[in-house]
Amino acid sequence: MNAWQAFGIPTIINACGTNTRLSGGHTRPEVARAMAEAGSATVEMPDLQAGASREIARLTGADAGIVTAGASAAILLGAAACLAGLDPARMNRLPQAGPRNTFLVARSQRNMYDRAVTVAGGRLEEIGIPDRFSGPGVRDAELWEFASAIDDRTAGILWLAQPTAQPALPEFAALARARGVPILVDAAAQLPPLTNLRKFIADGADLVAFSGGKAIGGPQASGVLCGRRDLVSSALAQMLDLDIYREYWRVPPEFAPLADLPGLPHHGIGRSCKAGKEEVLGLLTALRLFAEESDGQRQATWRARLARIDAAGRWAGARVLDRPVPTLELPCADPDALARHLLAHTPPIHVNLGERHRGVVLISPIAMTDAEADAVGAWLTRWNG
Ligand SMILES: *Cc1c(COP(=O)(O)O)cnc(C)c1O
């Protein structure tokens, strides 16, 4: 009996993607091994996060980085860092942030994950009119609108990384730097391409959040916050347990700005973002493996897996969409009926219905094994809708 069976938990085939709702993907054996090894020793948490910082800095080009409980946690901690800086009294007061508490965000970029900024004590101030999305016009938030909105209350700018995002990051970052306002980038789901690991930092972001449980293949509840050393150090101070006599507190050089704190903050707003040693070692192992593999290798693996699903080429109009994660598109008259047929398999097969309005079901290879892909293919041949 395996652990799933021991607790009576039904498993599924995840042909949808690394969605949190579906528990992400499969853990690579190297990652599982690192997580098991993490449990075989104890460590001082600042040393653990210092090791994480060195590896994250090497792979992202950032000054520093930490492992968090997910990208949402990284956004919360990043916002907390922008709000409190290196002032432990301000850290202790969050989520009461004082008058400098607004984060500017393009109205078209509002999304369900930006709640993390408000949880930390920030207030979102929407900029621009997203006519290009709503239809009547061609414009979106523009740089001059942000420039005019920055004032004494501005704690930061939130930017959702997306190929279509506007204003583009380099020009945005130039404005932010000139005005002394940090830019916090939500890049949770922007890997692959591998180049994005370095791109947002290179483009001038002050802080970047990545999800560990998506394409990186780390533990489901892991994420990365990387960027400026002072801000990352502030974020770490708000996540760590610093309940220690000051004279025993040893600051690793990776987080040198913490050596100047007048005192140590109490467990704060970031305490609920904590990552354990299992997540940290697991994420670092996954991140290293992710960086060592090329996008071409990943594409080849994923396309080969998708090819197994409709190996006989029987599905009329089936095609592989050329996306960062290649996606199999199955056109059908009734996408919901097809999805229900797939859910009737044992174990249930979950697909992506996000584009059902186009009359398609989408299948992602990222959270499946080859054997699971074969099962999906076999079950599809029993569909006569
Ligand atoms: C998935 C996602 C997140 C949250 O990532 P977690 O690691 O699950 O916390 C945040 N922002 C965006 C845009 C995402 O797609």
PDB file of N, CA and C in Angstrom, residues 210-279:
ATOM      1  N   PHE A 210       9.166  34.021  -8.633  1.00  0.00           N
ATOM      2  CA  PHE A 210       8.910  32.862  -9.492  1.00  0.00           C
ATOM      3  C   PHE A 210       8.220  31.787  -8.659  1.00  0.00           C
ATOM      4  N   SER A 211       7.368  31.015  -9.305  1.00  0.00           N
ATOM      5  CA  SER A 211       6.778  29.861  -8.640  1.00  0.00           C
ATOM      6  C   SER A 211       7.739  28.678  -8.754  1.00  0.00           C
ATOM      7  N   GLY A 212       7.913  27.938  -7.657  1.00  0.00           N
ATOM      8  CA  GLY A 212       8.767  26.751  -7.713  1.00  0.00           C
ATOM      9  C   GLY A 212       8.014  25.526  -8.183  1.00  0.00           C
ATOM     10  N   GLY A 213       6.706  25.556  -8.019  1.00  0.00           N
ATOM     11  CA  GLY A 213       5.905  24.353  -8.285  1.00  0.00           C
ATOM     12  C   GLY A 213       5.368  24.285  -9.699  1.00  0.00           C
ATOM     13  N   LYS A 214       5.700  25.228 -10.543  1.00  0.00           N
ATOM     14  CA  LYS A 214       5.257  25.165 -11.940  1.00  0.00           C
ATOM     15  C   LYS A 214       6.366  24.517 -12.768  1.00  0.00           C
ATOM     16  N   ALA A 215       6.821  25.187 -13.842  1.00  0.00           N
ATOM     17  CA  ALA A 215       7.735  24.505 -14.761  1.00  0.00           C
ATOM     18  C   ALA A 215       9.083  24.146 -14.138  1.00  0.00           C
ATOM     19  N   ILE A 216       9.500  24.869 -13.091  1.00  0.00           N
ATOM     20  CA  ILE A 216      10.787  24.530 -12.467  1.00  0.00           C
ATOM     21  C   ILE A 216      10.751  23.092 -11.951  1.00  0.00           C
ATOM     22  N   GLY A 217       9.592  22.648 -11.520  1.00  0.00           N
ATOM     23  CA  GLY A 217       9.478  21.267 -11.057  1.00  0.00           C
ATOM     24  C   GLY A 217       9.915  21.076  -9.622  1.00  0.00           C
ATOM     25  N   GLY A 218       9.897  22.136  -8.837  1.00  0.00           N
ATOM     26  CA  GLY A 218      10.235  22.023  -7.420  1.00  0.00           C
ATOM     27  C   GLY A 218       9.042  21.545  -6.619  1.00  0.00           C
ATOM     28  N   PRO A 219       9.172  21.532  -5.285  1.00  0.00           N
ATOM     29  CA  PRO A 219       8.040  21.167  -4.435  1.00  0.00           C
ATOM     30  C   PRO A 219       6.845  22.077  -4.747  1.00  0.00           C
ATOM     31  N   GLN A 220       5.639  21.520  -4.624  1.00  0.00           N
ATOM     32  CA  GLN A 220       4.448  22.289  -5.018  1.00  0.00           C
ATOM     33  C   GLN A 220       4.360  23.607  -4.256  1.00  0.00           C
ATOM     34  N   ALA A 221       4.720  23.565  -2.966  1.00  0.00           N
ATOM     35  CA  ALA A 221       4.621  24.772  -2.143  1.00  0.00           C
ATOM     36  C   ALA A 221       5.991  25.423  -2.005  1.00  0.00           C
ATOM     37  N   SER A 222       6.574  25.840  -3.145  1.00  0.00           N
ATOM     38  CA  SER A 222       7.853  26.541  -3.089  1.00  0.00           C
ATOM     39  C   SER A 222       7.852  27.669  -4.104  1.00  0.00           C
ATOM     40  N   GLY A 223       8.684  28.657  -3.838  1.00  0.00           N
ATOM     41  CA  GLY A 223       8.814  29.781  -4.754  1.00  0.00           C
ATOM     42  C   GLY A 223      10.131  30.481  -4.511  1.00  0.00           C
ATOM     43  N   VAL A 224      10.414  31.460  -5.365  1.00  0.00           N
ATOM     44  CA  VAL A 224      11.674  32.199  -5.282  1.00  0.00           C
ATOM     45  C   VAL A 224      11.366  33.689  -5.262  1.00  0.00           C
ATOM     46  N   LEU A 225      12.057  34.408  -4.386  1.00  0.00           N
ATOM     47  CA  LEU A 225      12.075  35.869  -4.461  1.00  0.00           C
ATOM     48  C   LEU A 225      13.528  36.268  -4.642  1.00  0.00           C
ATOM     49  N   CYS A 226      13.823  37.009  -5.719  1.00  0.00           N
ATOM     50  CA  CYS A 226      15.211  37.411  -5.936  1.00  0.00           C
ATOM     51  C   CYS A 226      15.248  38.885  -6.336  1.00  0.00           C
ATOM     52  N   GLY A 227      16.416  39.474  -6.187  1.00  0.00           N
ATOM     53  CA  GLY A 227      16.552  40.879  -6.563  1.00  0.00           C
ATOM     54  C   GLY A 227      17.591  41.597  -5.740  1.00  0.00           C
ATOM     55  N   ARG A 228      17.295  42.892  -5.453  1.00  0.00           N
ATOM     56  CA  ARG A 228      18.237  43.744  -4.715  1.00  0.00           C
ATOM     57  C   ARG A 228      18.520  43.173  -3.335  1.00  0.00           C
ATOM     58  N   ARG A 229      19.786  43.224  -2.930  1.00  0.00           N
ATOM     59  CA  ARG A 229      20.184  42.588  -1.669  1.00  0.00           C
ATOM     60  C   ARG A 229      19.468  43.199  -0.463  1.00  0.00           C
ATOM     61  N   ASP A 230      19.304  44.525  -0.447  1.00  0.00           N
ATOM     62  CA  ASP A 230      18.656  45.134   0.717  1.00  0.00           C
ATOM     63  C   ASP A 230      17.195  44.709   0.825  1.00  0.00           C
ATOM     64  N   LEU A 231      16.514  44.630  -0.314  1.00  0.00           N
ATOM     65  CA  LEU A 231      15.102  44.260  -0.282  1.00  0.00           C
ATOM     66  C   LEU A 231      14.921  42.770   0.036  1.00  0.00           C
ATOM     67  N   VAL A 232      15.757  41.931  -0.572  1.00  0.00           N
ATOM     68  CA  VAL A 232      15.656  40.496  -0.293  1.00  0.00           C
ATOM     69  C   VAL A 232      15.990  40.235   1.182  1.00  0.00           C
ATOM     70  N   SER A 233      16.961  40.960   1.709  1.00  0.00           N
ATOM     71  CA  SER A 233      17.322  40.796   3.123  1.00  0.00           C
ATOM     72  C   SER A 233      16.159  41.205   4.018  1.00  0.00           C
ATOM     73  N   SER A 234      15.482  42.289   3.661  1.00  0.00           N
ATOM     74  CA  SER A 234      14.308  42.710   4.424  1.00  0.00           C
ATOM     75  C   SER A 234      13.233  41.634   4.381  1.00  0.00           C
ATOM     76  N   ALA A 235      13.006  41.081   3.177  1.00  0.00           N
ATOM     77  CA  ALA A 235      12.000  40.017   3.033  1.00  0.00           C
ATOM     78  C   ALA A 235      12.359  38.835   3.919  1.00  0.00           C
ATOM     79  N   LEU A 236      13.641  38.461   3.917  1.00  0.00           N
ATOM     80  CA  LEU A 236      14.067  37.316   4.733  1.00  0.00           C
ATOM     81  C   LEU A 236      13.839  37.585   6.214  1.00  0.00           C
ATOM     82  N   ALA A 237      14.176  38.803   6.646  1.00  0.00           N
ATOM     83  CA  ALA A 237      14.001  39.135   8.069  1.00  0.00           C
ATOM     84  C   ALA A 237      12.540  39.038   8.480  1.00  0.00           C
ATOM     85  N   GLN A 238      11.642  39.233   7.525  1.00  0.00           N
ATOM     86  CA  GLN A 238      10.216  39.191   7.843  1.00  0.00           C
ATOM     87  C   GLN A 238       9.643  37.783   7.735  1.00  0.00           C
ATOM     88  N   MET A 239      10.457  36.840   7.240  1.00  0.00           N
ATOM     89  CA  MET A 239      10.018  35.448   7.158  1.00  0.00           C
ATOM     90  C   MET A 239      10.676  34.589   8.243  1.00  0.00           C
ATOM     91  N   LEU A 240      11.934  34.899   8.559  1.00  0.00           N
ATOM     92  CA  LEU A 240      12.689  34.059   9.485  1.00  0.00           C
ATOM     93  C   LEU A 240      12.160  34.147  10.914  1.00  0.00           C
ATOM     94  N   ASP A 241      12.486  33.141  11.690  1.00  0.00           N
ATOM     95  CA  ASP A 241      12.292  33.174  13.137  1.00  0.00           C
ATOM     96  C   ASP A 241      13.543  33.826  13.726  1.00  0.00           C
ATOM     97  N   LEU A 242      13.418  35.055  14.223  1.00  0.00           N
ATOM     98  CA  LEU A 242      14.566  35.785  14.771  1.00  0.00           C
ATOM     99  C   LEU A 242      14.448  35.930  16.293  1.00  0.00           C
ATOM    100  N   ASP A 243      13.785  34.968  16.907  1.00  0.00           N
ATOM    101  CA  ASP A 243      13.616  35.005  18.357  1.00  0.00           C
ATOM    102  C   ASP A 243      14.908  34.497  19.006  1.00  0.00           C
ATOM    103  N   ILE A 244      15.887  35.393  19.094  1.00  0.00           N
ATOM    104  CA  ILE A 244      17.235  35.019  19.542  1.00  0.00           C
ATOM    105  C   ILE A 244      17.850  36.246  20.216  1.00  0.00           C
ATOM    106  N   TYR A 245      18.721  36.036  21.210  1.00  0.00           N
ATOM    107  CA  TYR A 245      19.451  37.173  21.793  1.00  0.00           C
ATOM    108  C   TYR A 245      20.342  37.785  20.722  1.00  0.00           C
ATOM    109  N   ARG A 246      20.346  39.092  20.702  1.00  0.00           N
ATOM    110  CA  ARG A 246      21.034  39.807  19.637  1.00  0.00           C
ATOM    111  C   ARG A 246      22.489  39.352  19.478  1.00  0.00           C
ATOM    112  N   GLU A 247      23.170  39.074  20.623  1.00  0.00           N
ATOM    113  CA  GLU A 247      24.599  38.752  20.517  1.00  0.00           C
ATOM    114  C   GLU A 247      24.854  37.370  19.884  1.00  0.00           C
ATOM    115  N   TYR A 248      23.791  36.575  19.745  1.00  0.00           N
ATOM    116  CA  TYR A 248      23.965  35.267  19.085  1.00  0.00           C
ATOM    117  C   TYR A 248      23.587  35.313  17.607  1.00  0.00           C
ATOM    118  N   TRP A 249      23.061  36.413  17.168  1.00  0.00           N
ATOM    119  CA  TRP A 249      22.579  36.547  15.786  1.00  0.00           C
ATOM    120  C   TRP A 249      23.761  36.789  14.870  1.00  0.00           C
ATOM    121  N   ARG A 250      23.934  35.889  13.919  1.00  0.00           N
ATOM    122  CA  ARG A 250      25.066  35.918  12.992  1.00  0.00           C
ATOM    123  C   ARG A 250      24.500  36.145  11.593  1.00  0.00           C
ATOM    124  N   VAL A 251      24.928  37.199  10.944  1.00  0.00           N
ATOM    125  CA  VAL A 251      24.362  37.531   9.634  1.00  0.00           C
ATOM    126  C   VAL A 251      25.246  36.958   8.530  1.00  0.00           C
ATOM    127  N   PRO A 252      24.724  36.057   7.716  1.00  0.00           N
ATOM    128  CA  PRO A 252      25.536  35.579   6.583  1.00  0.00           C
ATOM    129  C   PRO A 252      25.803  36.730   5.610  1.00  0.00           C
ATOM    130  N   PRO A 253      26.969  36.719   4.956  1.00  0.00           N
ATOM    131  CA  PRO A 253      27.313  37.826   4.047  1.00  0.00           C
ATOM    132  C   PRO A 253      26.289  38.016   2.931  1.00  0.00           C
ATOM    133  N   GLU A 254      25.572  36.960   2.576  1.00  0.00           N
ATOM    134  CA  GLU A 254      24.552  37.072   1.515  1.00  0.00           C
ATOM    135  C   GLU A 254      23.454  38.068   1.894  1.00  0.00           C
ATOM    136  N   PHE A 255      23.275  38.246   3.202  1.00  0.00           N
ATOM    137  CA  PHE A 255      22.215  39.160   3.664  1.00  0.00           C
ATOM    138  C   PHE A 255      22.824  40.261   4.538  1.00  0.00           C
ATOM    139  N   ALA A 256      24.007  40.738   4.109  1.00  0.00           N
ATOM    140  CA  ALA A 256      24.792  41.689   4.894  1.00  0.00           C
ATOM    141  C   ALA A 256      23.997  42.895   5.401  1.00  0.00           C
ATOM    142  N   PRO A 257      23.023  43.438   4.643  1.00  0.00           N
ATOM    143  CA  PRO A 257      22.319  44.624   5.151  1.00  0.00           C
ATOM    144  C   PRO A 257      21.649  44.381   6.502  1.00  0.00           C
ATOM    145  N   LEU A 258      21.374  43.130   6.863  1.00  0.00           N
ATOM    146  CA  LEU A 258      20.710  42.860   8.147  1.00  0.00           C
ATOM    147  C   LEU A 258      21.640  43.113   9.332  1.00  0.00           C
ATOM    148  N   ALA A 259      22.954  43.186   9.072  1.00  0.00           N
ATOM    149  CA  ALA A 259      23.890  43.435  10.172  1.00  0.00           C
ATOM    150  C   ALA A 259      23.670  44.819  10.784  1.00  0.00           C
ATOM    151  N   ASP A 260      23.088  45.725  10.018  1.00  0.00           N
ATOM    152  CA  ASP A 260      22.899  47.100  10.492  1.00  0.00           C
ATOM    153  C   ASP A 260      21.564  47.329  11.184  1.00  0.00           C
ATOM    154  N   LEU A 261      20.719  46.313  11.293  1.00  0.00           N
ATOM    155  CA  LEU A 261      19.423  46.535  11.941  1.00  0.00           C
ATOM    156  C   LEU A 261      19.636  46.974  13.381  1.00  0.00           C
ATOM    157  N   PRO A 262      18.865  47.973  13.862  1.00  0.00           N
ATOM    158  CA  PRO A 262      19.000  48.393  15.256  1.00  0.00           C
ATOM    159  C   PRO A 262      18.490  47.330  16.228  1.00  0.00           C
ATOM    160  N   GLY A 263      17.670  46.417  15.757  1.00  0.00           N
ATOM    161  CA  GLY A 263      17.143  45.330  16.575  1.00  0.00           C
ATOM    162  C   GLY A 263      16.490  44.330  15.659  1.00  0.00           C
ATOM    163  N   LEU A 264      16.129  43.187  16.216  1.00  0.00           N
ATOM    164  CA  LEU A 264      15.546  42.145  15.368  1.00  0.00           C
ATOM    165  C   LEU A 264      14.026  42.192  15.436  1.00  0.00           C
ATOM    166  N   PRO A 265      13.364  42.130  14.279  1.00  0.00           N
ATOM    167  CA  PRO A 265      11.895  42.170  14.280  1.00  0.00           C
ATOM    168  C   PRO A 265      11.310  40.901  14.892  1.00  0.00           C
ATOM    169  N   HIS A 266      10.081  41.018  15.352  1.00  0.00           N
ATOM    170  CA  HIS A 266       9.357  39.839  15.830  1.00  0.00           C
ATOM    171  C   HIS A 266       8.825  39.051  14.642  1.00  0.00           C
ATOM    172  N   HIS A 267       8.275  37.869  14.925  1.00  0.00           N
ATOM    173  CA  HIS A 267       7.625  37.116  13.847  1.00  0.00           C
ATOM    174  C   HIS A 267       6.618  38.046  13.199  1.00  0.00           C
ATOM    175  N   GLY A 268       6.729  38.197  11.906  1.00  0.00           N
ATOM    176  CA  GLY A 268       5.936  39.238  11.272  1.00  0.00           C
ATOM    177  C   GLY A 268       5.014  38.719  10.193  1.00  0.00           C
ATOM    178  N   ILE A 269       4.727  39.655   9.309  1.00  0.00           N
ATOM    179  CA  ILE A 269       3.770  39.411   8.236  1.00  0.00           C
ATOM    180  C   ILE A 269       4.201  38.233   7.365  1.00  0.00           C
ATOM    181  N   GLY A 270       5.520  37.972   7.307  1.00  0.00           N
ATOM    182  CA  GLY A 270       6.008  36.924   6.411  1.00  0.00           C
ATOM    183  C   GLY A 270       6.110  35.555   7.042  1.00  0.00           C
ATOM    184  N   ARG A 271       5.779  35.478   8.325  1.00  0.00           N
ATOM    185  CA  ARG A 271       5.957  34.192   8.995  1.00  0.00           C
ATOM    186  C   ARG A 271       5.177  33.076   8.291  1.00  0.00           C
ATOM    187  N   SER A 272       4.001  33.421   7.767  1.00  0.00           N
ATOM    188  CA  SER A 272       3.180  32.394   7.115  1.00  0.00           C
ATOM    189  C   SER A 272       3.696  32.032   5.725  1.00  0.00           C
ATOM    190  N   CYS A 273       4.785  32.682   5.300  1.00  0.00           N
ATOM    191  CA  CYS A 273       5.376  32.382   3.989  1.00  0.00           C
ATOM    192  C   CYS A 273       6.539  31.402   4.116  1.00  0.00           C
ATOM    193  N   LYS A 274       6.756  30.892   5.316  1.00  0.00           N
ATOM    194  CA  LYS A 274       7.991  30.151   5.557  1.00  0.00           C
ATOM    195  C   LYS A 274       8.093  28.889   4.722  1.00  0.00           C
ATOM    196  N   ALA A 275       9.305  28.675   4.216  1.00  0.00           N
ATOM    197  CA  ALA A 275       9.621  27.438   3.526  1.00  0.00           C
ATOM    198  C   ALA A 275      10.485  26.606   4.473  1.00  0.00           C
ATOM    199  N   GLY A 276      10.243  25.318   4.527  1.00  0.00           N
ATOM    200  CA  GLY A 276      11.052  24.424   5.350  1.00  0.00           C
ATOM    201  C   GLY A 276      12.292  23.982   4.599  1.00  0.00           C
ATOM    202  N   LYS A 277      13.178  23.302   5.315  1.00  0.00           N
ATOM    203  CA  LYS A 277      14.422  22.870   4.658  1.00  0.00           C
ATOM    204  C   LYS A 277      14.137  21.905   3.510  1.00  0.00           C
ATOM    205  N   GLU A 278      13.058  21.116   3.627  1.00  0.00           N
ATOM    206  CA  GLU A 278      12.721  20.194   2.536  1.00  0.00           C
ATOM    207  C   GLU A 278      12.396  20.967   1.260  1.00  0.00           C
ATOM    208  N   GLU A 279      11.600  22.026   1.416  1.00  0.00           N
ATOM    209  CA  GLU A 279      11.241  22.834   0.241  1.00  0.00           C
ATOM    210  C   GLU A 279      12.478  23.548  -0.319  1.00  0.00           C
TER     211      GLU A 279
END
